[in-house]
Amino acid sequence: MIEPEIAKDLFSNRTGLYVKQKIYGPFDHGLVRQGILLTEGSDWQRHRKVVSPAFNLDKLKVMAKRMGACTQSMVDGWKDQVVQANGQSKEIEMKREFQALAADIIASTAFSASSSVGKEIFEAQKELFQRTAMIDFVIPGGQYLPTRWNLDTWKLERKLRNRLKSIIEERLNSKDRNGSDSGYGEDLLGIMLGISESSKKQEDLKLSMDEIMDECKTFFFAGHETTANLLTWTMYLLSLYKEWQERLREAVMKECGMEIPVFFCLMNIEFDKGIACEVNMFLLEALRLYCPAIELYRTTTKDTKLGDLMIPKNTTVVIPMVMIHRNKKYWGKDADELNPLRLADGVSRAASHPNAFLAFSTGPRACIGQNFTMLEAKTVVAMILQRFSLSLSLSHEFKHAPMNELTLQPQFGLPILLSMAH
Ligand code: HEM
């Protein structure tokens, strides 16, 4: 069993002793190969320098408004459905709704694109992933043969690539018409282009067209399912723990009434970092119990000692975050139960080891989008609680069945009954 101390050593090491696992399959089909998620060494440093500023607090402030607008359109749709149900509660399939919302938000904050463009990119990426994830045996060189399967996959890759290329080229051509400091726009793409394009002489800040395209795909790949799952599991827990649902609704109404809660959500990032507010600590507890990325992998580049074990070169070590998150040794007897108050003083003080919470990993390769995702999740949860009461729908004999399909998902979806909160 990997302990938090060993996980910390693995994730914090900066000497290149542990690298990300080389994965055959999804990533080899042009998904995020040259993006920040999978690069190593100086390449990764260059990507991280270009991408990091896009997640600064002042940039998030602009994005927060877009998150609010996308969520408003989702909750307006829900409200119409509840009204049409003549005051009866209305069943909504949450997993599907949050997948659409997360795609909409990434499309809007990353490319200022409409939800239909976001959906198009997301669907192409998802299908590409599903096709390549199906590969369970490999014939050497088989990926170059013009089989039906390869031809279809290449066609899909081309479609995704061309769509992203046209978005990037359009942006490069419209420089100075975007009204932002850099001239390329205030979304993730504009900020990245601003840094990369303005540093033509500074090679350590330059990204090629292919790298920028892979970075765009990375935002979808790393930020879409993870956030959708966080929201889905949060709704599951809120519908089970009604006292917490009431408590959070009260906190939201007290702070911001029916306003779009952008300022409230930002305040907690800015001033509260570790000391969690009500919604924040509930979300963190949801991440602890239903950690979207259930495990991570690192491969050794040399023979090394890890804890008491000698690990040979080229060995892949699994870090099972989901098990660390429920280990009673660190989280106490109630490790399997919901108790958001344990996170009242922030993640590093929640358990008996400061690194027992690893939903976003830790060290230099920790999630770059964690403030983005927490801001998004707080905005969405607050806007839902302002309007609706939630309870679990039993009409389909709902089965609680968490399943790992790249991220931790409810296998049979999450049907929730919505009624107006006031
Ligand atoms: C609940 C939501 C999220 C969770 C649980 C999550 C979790 C993680 C984890 C565990 C890692 C480390 C991966 C590894 O070391 O192999 C990671 C990395 C990363 N995440 Fe997230 N993530 C979330 C949302 C997002 C969002 C919204 C974005 C972007 C819009 C994002 C972008 C990234 C990127 C670019 C990396 C790679 C960082 C690097 O290697 O330097 N993530 N994330």
Short mmCIF file of C-alpha atoms and ligand atoms in Angstrom, two decimals:
data_model
loop_
_atom_site.label_atom_id
_atom_site.label_comp_id
_atom_site.label_asym_id
_atom_site.label_seq_id
_atom_site.Cartn_x
_atom_site.Cartn_y
_atom_site.Cartn_z
CA MET A 1 0.00 0.00 0.00
CA ILE A 2 1.40 3.40 -0.97
CA GLU A 3 1.39 5.78 2.00
CA PRO A 4 0.91 9.57 1.63
CA GLU A 5 4.59 10.13 2.54
CA ILE A 6 5.71 7.95 -0.37
CA ALA A 7 3.16 9.56 -2.70
CA LYS A 8 4.56 12.97 -1.70
CA ASP A 9 8.14 11.81 -2.46
CA LEU A 10 7.05 10.48 -5.85
CA PHE A 11 5.10 13.59 -6.85
CA SER A 12 7.59 16.13 -5.46
CA ASN A 13 10.74 14.70 -7.00
CA ARG A 14 12.22 17.15 -9.53
CA THR A 15 15.24 15.13 -10.65
CA GLY A 16 13.51 13.17 -13.42
CA LEU A 17 13.72 9.94 -11.37
CA TYR A 18 9.98 9.34 -11.79
CA VAL A 19 8.27 10.17 -15.07
CA LYS A 20 4.74 9.83 -16.33
CA GLN A 21 3.92 6.39 -17.64
CA LYS A 22 4.25 5.89 -21.40
CA ILE A 23 0.78 4.84 -22.35
CA TYR A 24 -0.06 3.04 -25.54
CA GLY A 25 -3.50 3.75 -26.88
CA PRO A 26 -5.50 6.91 -26.31
CA PHE A 27 -2.60 9.29 -26.13
CA ASP A 28 -0.81 7.79 -29.10
CA HIS A 29 -3.72 8.75 -31.29
CA GLY A 30 -2.97 12.41 -31.23
CA LEU A 31 -5.01 13.35 -28.20
CA VAL A 32 -2.72 15.27 -25.89
CA ARG A 33 0.73 13.93 -26.83
CA GLN A 34 2.57 17.25 -26.96
CA GLY A 35 0.54 19.02 -24.26
CA ILE A 36 1.58 19.87 -20.71
CA LEU A 37 -0.06 16.73 -19.28
CA LEU A 38 2.36 14.25 -20.83
CA THR A 39 5.55 16.15 -21.66
CA GLU A 40 8.61 15.89 -19.42
CA GLY A 41 11.79 17.85 -18.51
CA SER A 42 12.53 21.15 -20.24
CA ASP A 43 9.60 20.71 -22.66
CA TRP A 44 7.19 20.44 -19.74
CA GLN A 45 8.80 23.50 -18.04
CA ARG A 46 8.26 25.55 -21.20
CA HIS A 47 4.61 24.46 -21.43
CA ARG A 48 3.95 25.11 -17.74
CA LYS A 49 5.43 28.66 -18.06
CA VAL A 50 3.15 29.47 -20.98
CA VAL A 51 0.02 27.86 -19.58
CA SER A 52 0.25 28.91 -15.89
CA PRO A 53 -0.62 32.61 -16.35
CA ALA A 54 -3.93 31.56 -17.93
CA PHE A 55 -4.99 30.29 -14.50
CA ASN A 56 -3.99 33.40 -12.49
CA LEU A 57 -6.63 34.89 -10.26
CA ASP A 58 -7.15 38.02 -12.37
CA LYS A 59 -7.73 35.85 -15.45
CA LEU A 60 -10.11 33.61 -13.51
CA LYS A 61 -12.16 36.69 -12.65
CA VAL A 62 -12.95 37.17 -16.33
CA MET A 63 -13.69 33.47 -16.77
CA ALA A 64 -15.96 33.42 -13.72
CA LYS A 65 -18.50 35.56 -15.57
CA ARG A 66 -18.60 33.09 -18.43
CA MET A 67 -19.03 30.19 -16.00
CA GLY A 68 -21.99 32.05 -14.47
CA ALA A 69 -23.56 32.68 -17.90
CA CYS A 70 -23.27 29.02 -19.00
CA THR A 71 -24.74 27.84 -15.68
CA GLN A 72 -27.57 30.37 -15.91
CA SER A 73 -28.64 28.89 -19.22
CA MET A 74 -28.61 25.34 -17.74
CA VAL A 75 -30.65 26.27 -14.63
CA ASP A 76 -33.12 28.29 -16.74
CA GLY A 77 -33.73 25.13 -18.79
CA TRP A 78 -34.28 23.13 -15.59
CA LYS A 79 -36.66 25.75 -14.26
CA ASP A 80 -38.78 25.53 -17.42
CA GLN A 81 -38.98 21.77 -17.01
CA VAL A 82 -40.03 22.02 -13.35
CA VAL A 83 -42.66 24.66 -14.22
CA GLN A 84 -44.01 22.42 -17.01
CA ALA A 85 -44.34 19.61 -14.48
CA ASN A 86 -47.04 21.78 -12.81
CA GLY A 87 -45.26 22.19 -9.54
CA GLN A 88 -44.43 18.47 -9.28
CA SER A 89 -40.78 17.60 -8.99
CA LYS A 90 -38.98 16.86 -12.24
CA GLU A 91 -36.40 14.12 -12.75
CA ILE A 92 -33.14 15.26 -14.35
CA GLU A 93 -30.23 12.99 -15.34
CA MET A 94 -27.34 14.87 -13.72
CA LYS A 95 -24.37 13.08 -15.22
CA ARG A 96 -25.50 14.00 -18.74
CA GLU A 97 -26.34 17.58 -17.75
CA PHE A 98 -22.96 18.19 -16.13
CA GLN A 99 -21.05 16.67 -19.04
CA ALA A 100 -22.81 19.16 -21.33
CA LEU A 101 -22.27 22.05 -18.91
CA ALA A 102 -18.56 21.28 -18.35
CA ALA A 103 -18.03 21.10 -22.16
CA ASP A 104 -19.90 24.39 -22.56
CA ILE A 105 -17.80 26.08 -19.87
CA ILE A 106 -14.48 24.82 -21.25
CA ALA A 107 -15.50 25.88 -24.79
CA SER A 108 -16.45 29.32 -23.55
CA THR A 109 -13.50 29.93 -21.20
CA ALA A 110 -10.84 28.25 -23.35
CA PHE A 111 -11.85 29.37 -26.85
CA SER A 112 -14.73 31.83 -26.38
CA ALA A 113 -16.56 29.28 -28.52
CA SER A 114 -20.28 28.61 -28.52
CA SER A 115 -21.65 25.51 -26.87
CA SER A 116 -22.17 23.84 -30.26
CA VAL A 117 -18.47 24.20 -31.12
CA GLY A 118 -17.56 22.95 -27.64
CA LYS A 119 -19.84 19.98 -28.12
CA GLU A 120 -18.34 19.22 -31.51
CA ILE A 121 -14.77 19.24 -30.16
CA PHE A 122 -15.76 17.28 -27.09
CA GLU A 123 -17.63 14.60 -29.08
CA ALA A 124 -14.72 14.15 -31.52
CA GLN A 125 -12.24 13.88 -28.65
CA LYS A 126 -14.44 11.47 -26.73
CA GLU A 127 -14.93 9.20 -29.72
CA LEU A 128 -11.22 9.24 -30.45
CA PHE A 129 -10.52 8.30 -26.89
CA GLN A 130 -13.11 5.52 -26.84
CA ARG A 131 -11.81 4.04 -30.09
CA THR A 132 -8.21 3.99 -28.93
CA ALA A 133 -9.07 2.81 -25.41
CA MET A 134 -10.66 -0.27 -27.02
CA ILE A 135 -7.24 -1.45 -28.23
CA ASP A 136 -6.31 -4.42 -26.07
CA PHE A 137 -3.65 -5.98 -28.24
CA VAL A 138 -1.19 -4.44 -30.65
CA ILE A 139 0.30 -5.84 -33.86
CA PRO A 140 3.66 -4.10 -34.32
CA GLY A 141 3.30 -1.55 -37.10
CA GLY A 142 -0.47 -2.20 -37.29
CA GLN A 143 -1.24 1.44 -36.58
CA TYR A 144 0.19 2.41 -40.01
CA LEU A 145 -1.94 0.01 -42.10
CA PRO A 146 -4.92 1.47 -44.01
CA THR A 147 -7.48 -0.75 -42.26
CA ARG A 148 -11.09 0.50 -41.96
CA TRP A 149 -10.54 1.11 -38.27
CA ASN A 150 -7.35 3.14 -38.84
CA LEU A 151 -8.91 5.10 -41.72
CA ASP A 152 -11.87 6.09 -39.54
CA THR A 153 -9.59 7.05 -36.67
CA TRP A 154 -7.36 9.16 -38.91
CA LYS A 155 -10.44 10.88 -40.32
CA LEU A 156 -11.60 11.73 -36.82
CA GLU A 157 -8.14 13.00 -35.87
CA ARG A 158 -8.07 15.21 -38.97
CA LYS A 159 -11.52 16.60 -38.15
CA LEU A 160 -10.50 17.51 -34.60
CA ARG A 161 -7.18 18.94 -35.73
CA ASN A 162 -8.73 21.05 -38.50
CA ARG A 163 -11.41 22.42 -36.17
CA LEU A 164 -8.85 23.50 -33.58
CA LYS A 165 -6.45 24.81 -36.23
CA SER A 166 -9.14 27.03 -37.71
CA ILE A 167 -10.01 28.42 -34.23
CA ILE A 168 -6.32 29.21 -33.57
CA GLU A 169 -5.66 30.70 -37.01
CA GLU A 170 -8.75 32.84 -36.81
CA ARG A 171 -7.51 34.17 -33.49
CA LEU A 172 -3.99 34.87 -34.79
CA ASN A 173 -5.47 36.76 -37.74
CA SER A 174 -7.81 38.81 -35.58
CA LYS A 175 -5.08 40.06 -33.21
CA ASP A 176 -5.81 43.51 -31.76
CA ARG A 177 -9.50 43.16 -32.43
CA ASN A 178 -10.06 41.29 -29.20
CA GLY A 179 -9.76 44.17 -26.77
CA SER A 180 -7.48 42.31 -24.33
CA ASP A 181 -3.97 43.28 -23.13
CA SER A 182 -2.25 40.80 -25.41
CA GLY A 183 -4.59 41.42 -28.35
CA TYR A 184 -5.42 37.73 -28.63
CA GLY A 185 -8.39 37.60 -26.25
CA GLU A 186 -8.96 36.88 -22.58
CA ASP A 187 -9.74 33.18 -22.77
CA LEU A 188 -7.20 30.39 -22.15
CA LEU A 189 -6.25 30.27 -25.83
CA GLY A 190 -5.78 34.06 -26.06
CA ILE A 191 -3.61 34.17 -22.95
CA MET A 192 -1.44 31.29 -24.20
CA LEU A 193 -1.06 32.86 -27.65
CA GLY A 194 -0.22 36.21 -26.06
CA ILE A 195 2.68 34.73 -24.11
CA SER A 196 3.92 32.41 -26.82
CA GLU A 197 3.67 34.92 -29.69
CA SER A 198 5.14 37.87 -27.79
CA SER A 199 8.23 35.88 -26.85
CA LYS A 200 9.52 35.09 -30.31
CA LYS A 201 13.12 35.57 -29.17
CA GLN A 202 12.64 33.79 -25.88
CA GLU A 203 12.66 30.15 -26.93
CA ASP A 204 11.77 28.98 -23.41
CA LEU A 205 8.32 30.55 -23.85
CA LYS A 206 7.51 29.59 -27.41
CA LEU A 207 4.95 26.93 -28.36
CA SER A 208 4.52 25.57 -31.89
CA MET A 209 1.10 25.37 -33.60
CA ASP A 210 0.95 21.61 -32.86
CA GLU A 211 1.81 22.19 -29.22
CA ILE A 212 -0.85 24.88 -28.86
CA MET A 213 -3.37 22.54 -30.45
CA ASP A 214 -2.46 19.77 -28.04
CA GLU A 215 -2.76 22.23 -25.16
CA CYS A 216 -6.30 23.09 -26.27
CA LYS A 217 -7.13 19.38 -26.36
CA THR A 218 -5.54 19.01 -22.93
CA PHE A 219 -7.95 21.57 -21.43
CA PHE A 220 -10.86 19.47 -22.66
CA PHE A 221 -9.25 16.18 -21.78
CA ALA A 222 -8.05 17.11 -18.28
CA GLY A 223 -10.78 19.52 -17.29
CA HIS A 224 -13.99 18.16 -18.68
CA GLU A 225 -14.82 14.70 -17.27
CA THR A 226 -13.09 15.48 -13.97
CA THR A 227 -15.21 18.57 -13.31
CA ALA A 228 -18.42 16.92 -14.57
CA ASN A 229 -17.80 14.05 -12.15
CA LEU A 230 -17.07 16.32 -9.22
CA LEU A 231 -20.41 18.05 -9.84
CA THR A 232 -22.30 14.78 -10.29
CA TRP A 233 -20.98 13.23 -7.05
CA THR A 234 -21.61 16.49 -5.20
CA MET A 235 -25.28 16.38 -6.26
CA TYR A 236 -25.46 12.74 -5.16
CA LEU A 237 -24.14 13.65 -1.70
CA LEU A 238 -26.35 16.75 -1.39
CA SER A 239 -29.41 14.68 -2.23
CA LEU A 240 -28.50 12.11 0.44
CA TYR A 241 -27.46 14.54 3.17
CA LYS A 242 -30.43 16.91 3.27
CA GLU A 243 -29.14 18.72 6.37
CA TRP A 244 -26.04 19.71 4.41
CA GLN A 245 -28.15 20.73 1.44
CA GLU A 246 -30.10 23.10 3.71
CA ARG A 247 -26.96 24.37 5.39
CA LEU A 248 -25.24 25.20 2.10
CA ARG A 249 -28.39 26.79 0.66
CA GLU A 250 -28.61 29.02 3.73
CA ALA A 251 -24.93 30.03 3.40
CA VAL A 252 -25.37 30.86 -0.29
CA MET A 253 -28.61 32.83 0.23
CA LYS A 254 -27.08 34.75 3.13
CA GLU A 255 -24.00 35.77 1.13
CA CYS A 256 -25.47 36.49 -2.25
CA GLY A 257 -29.25 36.03 -2.36
CA MET A 258 -30.31 35.34 -5.95
CA GLU A 259 -27.31 37.17 -7.48
CA ILE A 260 -25.02 35.17 -9.77
CA PRO A 261 -22.57 34.16 -7.03
CA VAL A 262 -19.37 34.95 -8.90
CA PHE A 263 -17.99 37.36 -6.33
CA PHE A 264 -18.79 35.02 -3.46
CA CYS A 265 -17.02 32.15 -5.22
CA LEU A 266 -13.98 34.25 -6.10
CA MET A 267 -13.68 35.60 -2.56
CA ASN A 268 -13.11 32.14 -1.28
CA ILE A 269 -10.27 31.55 -3.68
CA GLU A 270 -8.70 34.90 -2.96
CA PHE A 271 -8.93 35.22 0.78
CA ASP A 272 -9.72 31.81 2.06
CA LYS A 273 -7.31 29.50 0.31
CA GLY A 274 -7.01 26.77 2.93
CA ILE A 275 -9.68 27.91 5.33
CA ALA A 276 -12.64 26.53 3.49
CA CYS A 277 -16.05 28.12 3.31
CA GLU A 278 -19.12 25.93 3.52
CA VAL A 279 -19.48 25.10 -0.17
CA ASN A 280 -15.74 24.75 -0.58
CA MET A 281 -15.35 22.19 2.17
CA PHE A 282 -18.33 20.20 0.91
CA LEU A 283 -16.76 20.04 -2.55
CA LEU A 284 -13.41 18.97 -1.12
CA GLU A 285 -15.12 16.23 0.88
CA ALA A 286 -16.87 15.08 -2.32
CA LEU A 287 -13.45 14.97 -4.00
CA ARG A 288 -12.06 12.95 -1.12
CA LEU A 289 -14.85 10.37 -1.19
CA TYR A 290 -15.23 10.22 -4.99
CA CYS A 291 -11.82 11.21 -6.29
CA PRO A 292 -12.26 11.68 -10.10
CA ALA A 293 -8.73 10.46 -10.96
CA ILE A 294 -8.67 7.32 -8.85
CA GLU A 295 -4.99 6.53 -9.35
CA LEU A 296 -1.88 8.00 -10.97
CA TYR A 297 1.20 6.29 -12.36
CA ARG A 298 4.89 7.07 -12.34
CA THR A 299 7.70 5.11 -14.02
CA THR A 300 11.22 4.92 -12.55
CA THR A 301 14.10 5.99 -14.80
CA LYS A 302 16.74 4.41 -12.51
CA ASP A 303 16.90 1.68 -9.86
CA THR A 304 15.69 3.36 -6.70
CA LYS A 305 14.52 2.80 -3.13
CA LEU A 306 10.95 3.74 -2.35
CA GLY A 307 10.06 3.39 1.32
CA ASP A 308 11.43 -0.07 2.20
CA LEU A 309 11.27 -1.39 -1.35
CA MET A 310 13.96 -1.52 -4.03
CA ILE A 311 12.30 -0.62 -7.34
CA PRO A 312 14.11 -1.50 -10.58
CA LYS A 313 14.47 0.97 -13.45
CA ASN A 314 11.47 1.15 -15.85
CA THR A 315 8.98 -0.03 -13.22
CA THR A 316 5.57 1.64 -13.12
CA VAL A 317 4.35 2.51 -9.64
CA VAL A 318 0.62 3.01 -9.02
CA ILE A 319 -0.47 5.70 -6.58
CA PRO A 320 -4.02 4.77 -5.53
CA MET A 321 -5.45 8.11 -4.46
CA VAL A 322 -8.89 6.70 -3.90
CA MET A 323 -7.51 4.26 -1.30
CA ILE A 324 -5.35 6.87 0.43
CA HIS A 325 -8.45 9.08 0.69
CA ARG A 326 -10.35 6.40 2.60
CA ASN A 327 -7.51 5.07 4.74
CA LYS A 328 -8.73 5.10 8.38
CA LYS A 329 -5.14 5.40 9.60
CA TYR A 330 -5.09 8.98 8.29
CA TRP A 331 -8.75 9.97 8.13
CA GLY A 332 -10.08 8.35 11.28
CA LYS A 333 -12.86 5.84 11.90
CA ASP A 334 -15.37 7.81 9.83
CA ALA A 335 -13.15 7.79 6.72
CA ASP A 336 -15.96 6.24 4.62
CA GLU A 337 -18.53 8.77 5.76
CA LEU A 338 -19.32 12.30 4.67
CA ASN A 339 -17.97 14.88 7.10
CA PRO A 340 -17.15 18.17 5.34
CA LEU A 341 -16.20 19.76 8.66
CA ARG A 342 -12.98 17.79 8.68
CA LEU A 343 -11.90 20.15 5.87
CA ALA A 344 -12.80 23.32 7.74
CA ASP A 345 -9.11 24.21 8.22
CA GLY A 346 -8.05 23.28 4.69
CA VAL A 347 -6.76 20.10 3.08
CA SER A 348 -3.36 19.95 4.75
CA ARG A 349 -4.92 19.87 8.23
CA ALA A 350 -7.82 17.57 7.45
CA ALA A 351 -6.03 14.26 8.09
CA SER A 352 -3.15 13.12 10.27
CA HIS A 353 -0.80 13.42 7.26
CA PRO A 354 -0.68 16.74 5.33
CA ASN A 355 -0.58 14.92 1.97
CA ALA A 356 -3.42 12.48 2.56
CA PHE A 357 -5.66 14.56 0.24
CA LEU A 358 -4.41 14.04 -3.30
CA ALA A 359 -7.36 14.73 -5.60
CA PHE A 360 -5.31 17.35 -7.46
CA SER A 361 -1.99 15.57 -6.81
CA THR A 362 0.84 17.59 -5.27
CA GLY A 363 4.30 18.92 -6.21
CA PRO A 364 5.36 20.50 -9.49
CA ARG A 365 2.94 18.44 -11.63
CA ALA A 366 -0.10 19.14 -9.47
CA CYS A 367 -3.29 20.10 -11.29
CA ILE A 368 -2.91 23.50 -12.91
CA GLY A 369 -6.70 23.85 -13.20
CA GLN A 370 -7.66 23.37 -9.54
CA ASN A 371 -8.66 26.96 -8.84
CA PHE A 372 -10.52 27.00 -12.15
CA THR A 373 -12.44 23.84 -11.33
CA MET A 374 -13.24 24.85 -7.74
CA LEU A 375 -14.49 28.23 -8.95
CA GLU A 376 -16.64 26.51 -11.56
CA ALA A 377 -18.00 23.93 -9.11
CA LYS A 378 -18.80 26.55 -6.44
CA THR A 379 -20.60 28.72 -8.97
CA VAL A 380 -22.65 25.81 -10.29
CA VAL A 381 -23.54 24.37 -6.85
CA ALA A 382 -24.48 27.80 -5.50
CA MET A 383 -26.69 28.59 -8.51
CA ILE A 384 -28.47 25.24 -8.25
CA LEU A 385 -29.08 25.57 -4.50
CA GLN A 386 -30.42 29.12 -4.96
CA ARG A 387 -33.24 27.67 -7.06
CA PHE A 388 -33.83 23.97 -6.46
CA SER A 389 -34.28 21.31 -3.81
CA LEU A 390 -32.72 17.98 -4.70
CA SER A 391 -33.57 14.42 -3.83
CA LEU A 392 -32.46 11.11 -5.25
CA SER A 393 -34.98 9.65 -7.71
CA LEU A 394 -35.89 6.06 -6.99
CA SER A 395 -38.05 5.70 -10.09
CA HIS A 396 -35.41 3.69 -11.94
CA GLU A 397 -34.31 1.67 -8.93
CA PHE A 398 -31.17 3.78 -8.80
CA LYS A 399 -28.06 1.73 -8.07
CA HIS A 400 -25.06 3.34 -6.44
CA ALA A 401 -22.30 1.94 -8.64
CA PRO A 402 -19.11 4.03 -8.91
CA MET A 403 -17.14 2.83 -11.93
CA ASN A 404 -13.70 3.79 -13.18
CA GLU A 405 -13.91 4.78 -16.82
CA LEU A 406 -10.78 6.91 -16.96
CA THR A 407 -12.44 8.92 -14.18
CA LEU A 408 -14.74 7.75 -11.38
CA GLN A 409 -18.32 7.87 -12.67
CA PRO A 410 -21.75 6.67 -11.54
CA GLN A 411 -22.21 3.67 -13.84
CA PHE A 412 -25.99 4.07 -14.17
CA GLY A 413 -26.04 7.87 -14.16
CA LEU A 414 -27.60 10.00 -11.46
CA PRO A 415 -31.36 10.69 -11.68
CA ILE A 416 -32.22 13.56 -9.34
CA LEU A 417 -35.68 14.94 -8.55
CA LEU A 418 -35.73 18.72 -8.69
CA SER A 419 -38.35 20.99 -7.18
CA MET A 420 -38.30 24.76 -6.67
CA ALA A 421 -36.48 25.68 -3.45
CA HIS A 422 -38.77 28.54 -2.46
C1 HEM B 1 -12.30 18.06 -10.37
C2 HEM B 1 -11.53 18.46 -11.34
C3 HEM B 1 -10.09 18.07 -11.56
C4 HEM B 1 -9.37 17.09 -10.95
C5 HEM B 1 -9.81 16.10 -9.86
C6 HEM B 1 -8.04 17.13 -11.53
C7 HEM B 1 -7.00 16.29 -11.16
C8 HEM B 1 -5.72 16.37 -11.68
C9 HEM B 1 -4.62 15.52 -11.28
C10 HEM B 1 -4.71 14.41 -10.24
C11 HEM B 1 -3.54 15.89 -12.01
C12 HEM B 1 -2.14 15.26 -11.95
C13 HEM B 1 -2.00 14.27 -13.09
C14 HEM B 1 -0.68 13.51 -13.09
O1 HEM B 1 0.22 13.84 -12.34
O2 HEM B 1 -0.55 12.58 -13.88
C15 HEM B 1 -3.94 16.96 -12.88
C16 HEM B 1 -3.12 17.60 -13.78
C17 HEM B 1 -3.55 18.56 -14.67
N1 HEM B 1 -4.79 19.13 -14.73
FE1 HEM B 1 -6.37 18.72 -13.54
N2 HEM B 1 -8.00 18.12 -12.47
C18 HEM B 1 -9.23 18.72 -12.51
C19 HEM B 1 -9.61 19.79 -13.32
C20 HEM B 1 -8.81 20.39 -14.26
C21 HEM B 1 -9.21 21.49 -15.13
C22 HEM B 1 -10.59 22.17 -15.11
C23 HEM B 1 -8.16 21.75 -15.95
C24 HEM B 1 -8.02 22.77 -17.05
C25 HEM B 1 -8.96 23.53 -17.52
C26 HEM B 1 -7.09 20.85 -15.59
C27 HEM B 1 -5.87 20.80 -16.18
C28 HEM B 1 -4.82 20.02 -15.76
C29 HEM B 1 -3.52 20.04 -16.41
C30 HEM B 1 -3.13 20.89 -17.61
C31 HEM B 1 -2.72 19.13 -15.71
C32 HEM B 1 -1.25 18.79 -16.00
C33 HEM B 1 -0.35 19.65 -15.15
C34 HEM B 1 1.13 19.33 -15.35
O3 HEM B 1 1.48 18.19 -15.65
O4 HEM B 1 1.92 20.26 -15.19
N3 HEM B 1 -7.52 20.04 -14.56
N4 HEM B 1 -5.28 17.24 -12.66
#
